[in-house]
Tab-separated table of C-alpha atoms in Angstrom:
chain	number	residue	atom	x	y	z
A	1	MET	CA	0.132	0.177	0.228
A	2	THR	CA	0.866	3.870	-0.516
A	3	ASP	CA	0.216	6.878	1.274
A	4	ALA	CA	-0.593	8.232	-2.549
A	5	VAL	CA	2.151	10.812	-2.027
A	6	ASN	CA	5.535	8.672	-2.772
A	7	PRO	CA	5.446	5.578	-5.231
A	8	PRO	CA	6.692	2.321	-3.892
A	9	SER	CA	10.288	2.039	-3.540
A	10	ASN	CA	11.770	-1.327	-5.144
A	11	PRO	CA	15.641	-1.171	-4.175
A	12	GLN	CA	17.351	-2.703	-7.281
A	13	PRO	CA	21.337	-4.439	-7.728
A	14	GLU	CA	23.758	-2.288	-8.941
A	15	PRO	CA	24.665	-2.606	-12.240
A	16	ALA	CA	27.984	-4.559	-12.978
A	17	PRO	CA	30.963	-2.879	-14.034
A	18	GLY	CA	30.985	-1.724	-17.990
A	19	SER	CA	27.364	-2.248	-18.443
A	20	GLY	CA	24.940	0.572	-19.619
A	21	GLY	CA	23.098	0.884	-16.745
A	22	TYR	CA	19.947	-0.610	-15.380
A	23	GLY	CA	17.968	-1.707	-18.399
A	24	PHE	CA	21.144	-1.708	-20.580
A	25	PRO	CA	22.280	-4.867	-22.359
A	26	PRO	CA	26.159	-5.520	-20.787
A	27	GLY	CA	29.084	-3.935	-22.849
A	28	PRO	CA	29.584	-0.385	-24.059
A	29	PRO	CA	27.431	1.954	-26.099
A	30	ALA	CA	27.762	1.068	-29.721
A	31	GLN	CA	29.861	4.134	-31.365
A	32	GLY	CA	27.854	6.883	-32.923
A	33	GLY	CA	24.255	6.745	-31.943
A	34	GLY	CA	24.426	5.161	-28.807
A	35	TYR	CA	21.989	2.825	-27.258
A	36	GLY	CA	18.633	3.482	-28.435
A	37	SER	CA	19.634	5.793	-31.357
A	38	PRO	CA	20.977	4.916	-35.067
A	39	PRO	CA	24.021	4.622	-36.061
A	40	GLY	CA	26.085	7.628	-37.060
A	41	PRO	CA	26.660	10.944	-35.478
A	42	PRO	CA	23.966	13.490	-34.110
A	43	ARG	CA	22.284	15.764	-37.297
A	44	GLN	CA	24.415	18.494	-37.985
A	45	GLY	CA	23.516	21.884	-39.093
A	46	GLY	CA	23.700	24.844	-36.656
A	47	ASP	CA	20.822	24.680	-34.602
A	48	GLN	CA	19.473	21.283	-35.261
A	49	GLY	CA	19.001	19.321	-31.994
A	50	GLY	CA	19.582	15.817	-32.649
A	51	TYR	CA	17.727	12.910	-33.077
A	52	GLY	CA	14.162	13.145	-31.538
A	53	TYR	CA	14.639	17.097	-31.115
A	54	PRO	CA	13.102	20.037	-32.497
A	55	ALA	CA	15.012	22.519	-34.255
A	56	GLY	CA	16.803	25.023	-31.808
A	57	GLY	CA	19.499	26.396	-30.594
A	58	GLU	CA	21.469	25.193	-27.665
A	59	GLY	CA	20.077	21.648	-27.964
A	60	TYR	CA	16.349	22.972	-26.152
A	61	GLY	CA	13.387	21.160	-27.476
A	62	TYR	CA	9.854	20.606	-26.799
A	63	GLY	CA	9.462	20.887	-22.839
A	64	TYR	CA	12.818	22.130	-21.674
A	65	PRO	CA	13.688	25.300	-20.795
A	66	GLN	CA	13.992	28.490	-23.052
A	67	GLN	CA	17.856	30.028	-22.991
A	68	GLY	CA	19.174	31.493	-19.728
A	69	GLN	CA	17.314	28.936	-17.593
A	70	GLN	CA	18.733	25.614	-16.495
A	71	PRO	CA	20.084	23.754	-19.527
A	72	ASN	CA	19.167	21.028	-20.713
A	73	PRO	CA	21.238	17.426	-19.149
A	74	TYR	CA	21.141	16.111	-22.417
A	75	GLN	CA	22.453	18.830	-24.088
A	76	GLN	CA	24.723	17.859	-27.316
A	77	GLN	CA	28.395	18.479	-25.812
A	78	ASP	CA	29.702	19.129	-29.107
A	79	ALA	CA	28.993	17.488	-32.914
A	80	GLY	CA	29.895	14.063	-33.116
A	81	ALA	CA	31.013	13.308	-29.446
A	82	GLY	CA	27.638	11.771	-28.093
A	83	TRP	CA	25.697	12.746	-25.604
A	84	ALA	CA	26.250	13.065	-22.152
A	85	PRO	CA	25.440	10.763	-19.570
A	86	ALA	CA	22.298	10.533	-17.461
A	87	GLN	CA	22.261	12.399	-14.447
A	88	PRO	CA	21.494	10.441	-11.477
A	89	ALA	CA	18.015	9.782	-11.172
A	90	GLN	CA	15.722	11.703	-8.561
A	91	PRO	CA	12.768	10.834	-7.043
A	92	LEU	CA	9.566	10.973	-9.033
A	93	ILE	CA	7.134	13.102	-7.317
A	94	SER	CA	4.449	14.293	-9.216
A	95	SER	CA	3.521	18.021	-8.653
A	96	SER	CA	-0.444	17.520	-9.800
A	97	GLN	CA	-0.513	14.874	-6.630
A	98	PRO	CA	-3.991	16.092	-4.845
A	99	ASP	CA	-3.682	17.028	-1.074
A	100	TRP	CA	-5.624	14.408	0.098
A	101	GLU	CA	-5.711	15.453	3.547
A	102	ALA	CA	-6.262	19.137	2.929
A	103	MET	CA	-8.999	18.116	1.045
A	104	ALA	CA	-10.323	15.911	3.877
A	105	ASP	CA	-10.329	19.245	6.205
A	106	ARG	CA	-11.857	21.419	3.743
A	107	SER	CA	-14.508	18.484	3.415
A	108	ALA	CA	-15.178	18.183	7.232
A	109	ALA	CA	-15.352	22.438	7.661
A	110	GLU	CA	-17.959	22.709	5.189
A	111	ARG	CA	-19.975	19.998	6.944
A	112	ARG	CA	-19.543	21.645	9.935
A	113	ARG	CA	-20.688	25.281	8.732
A	114	LYS	CA	-23.631	23.756	7.075
A	115	ARG	CA	-25.002	21.747	10.562
A	116	LEU	CA	-24.887	25.256	12.352
A	117	TRP	CA	-26.154	27.078	9.593
A	118	MET	CA	-29.340	24.739	9.881
A	119	LEU	CA	-29.010	24.646	13.923
A	120	GLY	CA	-28.804	28.506	13.775
A	121	GLY	CA	-32.127	29.036	11.280
A	122	GLY	CA	-33.748	26.389	13.358
A	123	VAL	CA	-33.573	28.417	15.897
A	124	THR	CA	-34.122	31.554	14.677
A	125	VAL	CA	-37.491	30.270	13.359
A	126	LEU	CA	-38.813	28.953	16.426
A	127	ALA	CA	-37.945	32.079	18.071
A	128	LEU	CA	-39.730	34.196	15.584
A	129	LEU	CA	-43.073	31.980	15.836
A	130	ALA	CA	-43.123	32.160	19.176
A	131	GLY	CA	-43.048	35.792	19.335
A	132	GLY	CA	-45.479	35.876	16.687
A	133	GLY	CA	-48.087	33.825	18.328
A	134	THR	CA	-47.636	35.297	21.805
A	135	PHE	CA	-48.067	39.180	20.234
A	136	PHE	CA	-50.811	40.967	18.687
A	137	LEU	CA	-48.260	43.033	16.359
A	138	LEU	CA	-48.702	46.563	15.844
A	139	GLY	CA	-45.941	49.524	15.384
A	140	ASP	CA	-47.765	52.729	17.164
A	141	ASP	CA	-45.813	55.170	15.138
A	142	GLY	CA	-47.829	54.233	12.024
A	143	ASP	CA	-44.644	52.475	10.247
A	144	GLY	CA	-46.042	48.798	10.196
A	145	PRO	CA	-46.417	45.811	12.160
A	146	GLY	CA	-43.878	45.116	15.139
A	147	GLY	CA	-43.510	48.725	16.645
A	148	ALA	CA	-42.774	49.637	19.840
A	149	ASP	CA	-46.491	49.201	21.162
A	150	ALA	CA	-46.587	45.284	20.499
A	151	GLN	CA	-48.931	44.055	23.287
A	152	PRO	CA	-49.702	40.427	24.388
A	153	SER	CA	-53.117	39.296	23.859
A	154	THR	CA	-55.203	39.177	26.936
A	155	SER	CA	-57.290	36.554	25.212
A	156	ALA	CA	-56.547	33.425	26.479
A	157	SER	CA	-59.586	31.022	24.839
A	158	PRO	CA	-58.995	29.845	21.544
A	159	GLU	CA	-59.897	32.078	18.356
A	160	PRO	CA	-62.706	29.987	15.894
A	161	VAL	CA	-61.324	27.193	13.585
A	162	ASP	CA	-62.785	27.109	10.024
A	163	SER	CA	-62.879	23.545	8.849
A	164	LYS	CA	-63.175	24.945	5.435
A	165	SER	CA	-59.939	27.101	6.080
A	166	PRO	CA	-57.212	25.679	3.958
A	167	ALA	CA	-54.079	24.684	5.649
A	168	GLY	CA	-51.534	26.837	3.693
A	169	TYR	CA	-53.703	29.699	4.260
A	170	THR	CA	-52.701	33.089	2.520
A	171	ALA	CA	-54.429	36.682	2.957
A	172	THR	CA	-54.518	37.755	-0.087
A	173	VAL	CA	-55.401	36.610	-3.606
A	174	GLU	CA	-52.074	34.652	-5.327
A	175	GLY	CA	-50.717	37.221	-7.672
A	176	ASP	CA	-52.190	40.360	-6.095
A	177	ALA	CA	-50.445	41.560	-2.672
A	178	THR	CA	-53.115	44.373	-2.073
A	179	LEU	CA	-56.321	42.272	-2.461
A	180	LEU	CA	-57.571	40.366	0.930
A	181	ARG	CA	-58.817	36.792	-0.098
A	182	ASP	CA	-62.474	35.712	0.810
A	183	SER	CA	-62.030	32.673	2.011
A	184	TYR	CA	-65.703	31.677	2.428
A	185	GLY	CA	-67.423	34.055	-0.928
A	186	LYS	CA	-65.821	35.642	-3.689
A	187	THR	CA	-65.560	39.299	-2.669
A	188	GLY	CA	-61.746	40.442	-2.385
A	189	ILE	CA	-60.912	43.572	-0.369
A	190	ARG	CA	-58.442	46.083	-1.834
A	191	LEU	CA	-56.061	47.589	0.549
A	192	GLY	CA	-55.361	51.252	0.475
A	193	PRO	CA	-51.787	52.656	0.591
A	194	ASP	CA	-51.459	52.801	4.136
A	195	PHE	CA	-53.175	49.675	5.390
A	196	GLN	CA	-50.702	46.848	4.954
A	197	VAL	CA	-50.753	43.247	5.521
A	198	GLY	CA	-48.688	42.195	8.643
A	199	PRO	CA	-47.734	38.987	10.397
A	200	LEU	CA	-49.590	37.469	13.524
A	201	GLY	CA	-48.133	34.097	14.269
A	202	LYS	CA	-48.710	31.852	11.887
A	203	ARG	CA	-51.483	34.111	9.962
A	204	PHE	CA	-52.033	37.982	8.943
A	205	GLN	CA	-53.519	41.145	10.116
A	206	ILE	CA	-53.809	44.417	8.529
A	207	VAL	CA	-52.410	47.575	10.156
A	208	GLY	CA	-53.521	51.249	9.919
A	209	LYS	CA	-51.733	54.446	10.433
A	210	GLY	CA	-54.734	56.376	11.483
A	211	ASN	CA	-54.658	58.332	8.215
A	212	ALA	CA	-56.525	58.977	5.055
A	213	ASN	CA	-55.252	56.306	3.329
A	214	SER	CA	-55.039	53.766	5.827
A	215	TYR	CA	-58.432	52.142	4.772
A	216	ALA	CA	-59.533	48.842	2.560
A	217	GLN	CA	-62.665	48.070	0.268
A	218	SER	CA	-64.272	46.075	-1.671
A	219	ALA	CA	-65.767	46.409	-5.192
A	220	GLU	CA	-69.702	45.757	-4.268
A	221	PRO	CA	-71.741	45.693	-1.000
A	222	VAL	CA	-71.048	42.349	1.173
A	223	VAL	CA	-73.829	43.236	3.313
A	224	ASP	CA	-77.597	43.010	2.771
A	225	VAL	CA	-78.893	45.517	5.317
A	226	SER	CA	-82.216	44.513	4.341
A	227	LYS	CA	-82.055	41.239	6.096
A	228	SER	CA	-80.212	39.784	9.707
A	229	PHE	CA	-76.936	39.758	9.792
A	230	THR	CA	-73.983	39.379	12.101
A	231	VAL	CA	-70.089	40.978	11.832
A	232	THR	CA	-67.491	39.908	13.569
A	233	ALA	CA	-63.594	40.985	14.426
A	234	ARG	CA	-60.649	41.067	16.343
A	235	VAL	CA	-59.379	44.729	16.637
A	236	TYR	CA	-57.000	46.679	18.313
A	237	SER	CA	-56.922	50.639	18.336
A	238	SER	CA	-54.249	52.369	18.952
A	239	GLY	CA	-55.608	55.504	18.502
A	240	ALA	CA	-55.850	57.506	22.098
A	241	LYS	CA	-58.737	60.438	20.944
A	242	GLY	CA	-61.605	60.384	18.511
A	243	SER	CA	-63.921	58.101	16.572
A	244	ARG	CA	-62.085	54.898	14.976
A	245	ILE	CA	-64.289	52.947	12.643
A	246	ALA	CA	-62.913	49.737	11.988
A	247	ILE	CA	-65.408	48.356	9.756
A	248	SER	CA	-68.598	50.106	7.996
A	249	GLN	CA	-70.626	49.477	4.554
A	250	GLY	CA	-71.528	52.897	2.198
A	251	ASP	CA	-69.472	55.620	0.524
A	252	GLY	CA	-72.117	57.578	-0.718
A	253	GLU	CA	-73.662	60.466	1.640
A	254	SER	CA	-73.546	58.714	4.989
A	255	PHE	CA	-72.812	54.803	6.026
A	256	SER	CA	-75.342	51.983	6.303
A	257	PHE	CA	-73.644	50.539	9.547
A	258	GLU	CA	-70.600	51.394	11.319
A	259	LEU	CA	-68.339	49.119	13.776
A	260	GLY	CA	-65.300	50.808	16.207
A	261	VAL	CA	-64.662	53.062	18.580
A	262	ASN	CA	-66.403	56.431	19.636
A	263	GLU	CA	-65.541	58.974	22.460
A	264	VAL	CA	-68.803	58.879	25.040
A	265	GLY	CA	-68.676	60.863	28.076
A	266	GLY	CA	-65.065	62.170	27.569
A	267	LYS	CA	-63.857	58.510	27.185
A	268	GLN	CA	-63.310	56.265	24.540
A	269	ALA	CA	-65.976	53.175	24.106
A	270	TRP	CA	-66.978	50.714	21.426
A	271	ILE	CA	-69.892	51.229	19.098
A	272	PHE	CA	-72.332	49.808	16.600
A	273	ARG	CA	-74.519	52.168	15.056
A	274	VAL	CA	-76.610	52.040	11.748
A	275	GLN	CA	-78.234	54.728	9.958
A	276	THR	CA	-81.851	54.319	9.102
A	277	GLY	CA	-82.849	57.729	6.910
A	278	ASP	CA	-81.777	58.879	3.836
A	279	LYS	CA	-78.605	61.745	3.493
A	280	GLY	CA	-77.193	60.688	7.280
A	281	ALA	CA	-79.379	62.966	9.291
A	282	ALA	CA	-78.312	62.498	12.965
A	283	ALA	CA	-81.743	62.106	14.168
A	284	THR	CA	-82.074	58.727	12.355
A	285	THR	CA	-79.113	56.808	13.635
A	286	ARG	CA	-79.217	54.328	16.270
A	287	THR	CA	-76.237	52.963	18.153
A	288	VAL	CA	-75.626	50.576	20.959
A	289	THR	CA	-72.319	51.272	23.019
A	290	ALA	CA	-70.110	49.645	25.703
A	291	GLU	CA	-68.536	51.446	27.943
A	292	GLY	CA	-66.839	49.383	30.176
A	293	PRO	CA	-64.414	47.967	28.569
A	294	THR	CA	-60.749	48.973	28.050
A	295	VAL	CA	-60.444	50.605	24.490
A	296	LEU	CA	-56.931	51.558	24.198
A	297	LYS	CA	-54.224	49.022	23.021
A	298	THR	CA	-56.393	46.247	24.174
A	299	PRO	CA	-56.848	43.626	21.601
A	300	THR	CA	-60.942	42.636	21.256
A	301	MET	CA	-63.315	40.867	19.382
A	302	LEU	CA	-66.082	42.722	18.223
A	303	MET	CA	-69.630	41.353	17.279
A	304	ALA	CA	-72.529	43.119	16.087
A	305	THR	CA	-76.076	41.924	14.885
A	306	TYR	CA	-78.632	43.203	13.384
A	307	ASP	CA	-82.038	41.312	13.763
A	308	ALA	CA	-84.741	42.181	11.292
A	309	GLU	CA	-87.367	40.576	12.212
A	310	LYS	CA	-87.230	41.522	16.137
A	311	LYS	CA	-85.947	44.976	14.655
A	312	THR	CA	-83.013	45.144	17.623
A	313	ILE	CA	-79.497	45.588	16.893
A	314	ALA	CA	-76.732	44.224	19.717
A	315	LEU	CA	-73.443	44.631	20.347
A	316	TYR	CA	-70.976	41.964	22.018
A	317	VAL	CA	-67.512	42.470	23.357
A	318	GLU	CA	-65.453	39.208	24.067
A	319	GLY	CA	-68.377	37.227	23.414
A	320	LYS	CA	-71.220	39.072	25.989
A	321	LYS	CA	-73.550	41.518	25.366
A	322	ALA	CA	-72.888	44.915	26.107
A	323	GLY	CA	-75.664	46.457	24.773
A	324	GLU	CA	-79.121	46.406	22.967
A	325	THR	CA	-81.621	48.871	21.004
A	326	THR	CA	-84.976	48.131	20.315
A	327	GLN	CA	-87.470	49.569	17.418
A	328	VAL	CA	-84.733	49.905	15.121
A	329	PRO	CA	-86.400	50.915	11.866
A	330	PRO	CA	-85.124	49.585	8.702
A	331	ILE	CA	-81.321	50.301	7.885
A	332	TRP	CA	-80.552	52.655	4.757
A	333	GLN	CA	-79.114	50.803	1.830
A	334	ALA	CA	-76.547	53.615	1.424
A	335	PRO	CA	-74.844	52.893	-2.275
A	336	GLY	CA	-71.277	51.244	-2.104
A	337	PRO	CA	-69.048	48.772	-0.946
A	338	LEU	CA	-67.895	47.214	2.194
A	339	GLN	CA	-65.178	49.772	3.725
A	340	LEU	CA	-62.459	48.531	6.701
A	341	GLY	CA	-60.826	51.165	8.625
A	342	ARG	CA	-62.901	54.276	7.790
A	343	SER	CA	-66.915	55.375	7.531
A	344	LYS	CA	-68.599	58.032	5.597
A	345	HIS	CA	-70.152	60.667	7.497
A	346	HIS	CA	-72.389	63.739	5.591
A	347	ASN	CA	-70.426	62.966	2.400
A	348	ILE	CA	-67.302	63.379	4.364
A	349	TRP	CA	-64.638	60.161	4.909
A	350	THR	CA	-64.437	59.809	8.977
A	351	GLY	CA	-62.945	57.692	11.671
A	352	ALA	CA	-59.563	56.466	10.238
A	353	TRP	CA	-58.290	53.254	11.490
A	354	GLN	CA	-54.992	53.458	13.539
A	355	GLY	CA	-54.422	50.038	14.914
A	356	ALA	CA	-54.899	46.391	13.507
A	357	LEU	CA	-57.865	43.907	12.182
A	358	HIS	CA	-58.325	40.135	11.475
A	359	ASN	CA	-60.513	37.371	11.742
A	360	ILE	CA	-63.315	39.476	9.941
A	361	LYS	CA	-66.853	37.384	9.378
A	362	PHE	CA	-69.890	38.200	8.115
A	363	TYR	CA	-72.862	35.726	8.624
A	364	ASP	CA	-76.671	36.258	7.036
A	365	THR	CA	-77.932	35.588	10.356
A	366	ALA	CA	-78.168	37.137	13.546
A	367	PHE	CA	-76.221	35.675	16.628
A	368	THR	CA	-78.181	34.942	19.982
A	369	PRO	CA	-76.204	35.394	23.198
A	370	GLU	CA	-75.451	31.713	23.159
A	371	GLN	CA	-74.101	31.352	19.915
A	372	ALA	CA	-72.060	34.301	20.327
A	373	ALA	CA	-70.440	32.820	23.361
A	374	ALA	CA	-69.948	29.601	21.401
A	375	TYR	CA	-68.354	31.704	18.568
A	376	LYS	CA	-66.012	33.133	21.244
A	377	GLU	CA	-64.701	29.743	22.916
A	378	GLY	CA	-64.668	28.520	19.146
A	379	LYS	CA	-67.305	25.722	19.966
A	380	LEU	CA	-70.058	27.379	17.572
A	381	GLY	CA	-71.090	24.289	15.443
A	382	PRO	CA	-69.853	23.609	11.695
A	383	GLU	CA	-73.572	24.401	10.483
A	384	THR	CA	-73.376	27.739	11.249
A	385	LYS	CA	-70.850	28.859	8.203
A	386	PRO	CA	-69.902	32.596	7.591
A	387	ALA	CA	-71.380	33.823	4.153
A	388	HIS	CA	-67.815	35.752	3.846
A	389	ALA	CA	-64.507	35.768	5.678
A	390	TRP	CA	-61.048	37.912	5.252
A	391	LEU	CA	-57.577	37.390	7.601
A	392	LEU	CA	-58.761	34.374	9.308
A	393	THR	CA	-56.895	32.699	12.112
């Protein structure tokens, strides 16, 4: 066996005196050509190289150095004098022989780098998932999700799970990052410039900056306000003052309904309001208010219902009824689509949303208090399915 560096050594007996050396027949070489060369003197003629060598000065040929470098050991001494004797043989070490030890070291180092990269990547992914699953992300300065105002969720109960929701859920329509995908219907919602999709654990939310561009709207109305309906969403408001509308419908001179935040008695409160007369006259609105629960920077599940038969509207906060208004006239069918993050009052957009929204759903029935509580606990029966849903969790 060899170490792939030096060839094996096989000692040879010393050549007999007077012989030509190893591998040559005994006796002196023939005159003129020498062993292996034809009889007669080497070719003459100035710069001819001799037997087997190309033309060139000083006896240099293929593979030999040029003038000024180390002379050829087989250089002709003078014309007709034969060739100089061979120089002592040197060990044959190929300069192209690979360095197996260095190659093995490089291979081992590369394997170590890959293992470290995979370990570091896995730890990072686990950390991000853990952080995203714990926090309801929101930037208070309006620069997008994940800012300094990120707050932990106060809800210990699981969110409702929809059996129809695909495993590989995506918040937006494939190929269009600005169109929210309707998971149950066919109505997409187009995002405004300052309403952006952000991460929420393994799912998504939308985050608004609280300015005129913090909105989203569908291409057509979503809710038939002449019939019973329920709208629910998990919301997070970081707007400390004024009106903040999470969801409404209508873009004419006034809204049909709106759900969000309003100031009541100098404090912010959750509200659900419907318009029952033309052109947004204040005397024609009906409102339900939840004044007790904390509003600012508190993740909250809101639910609003309209019962067309009983002529009542109700507001639920975290699955509990916060208030109800009866004897509500038919809701005015304002022209225009569903709105997220704003509402129309006297032909002016108001209530720009500052905060986050997700898990938005519409049902074609008015939930009872029992259904509202079951929804909060994730125990609503599979027979009750939403007509439309966006940003599911």
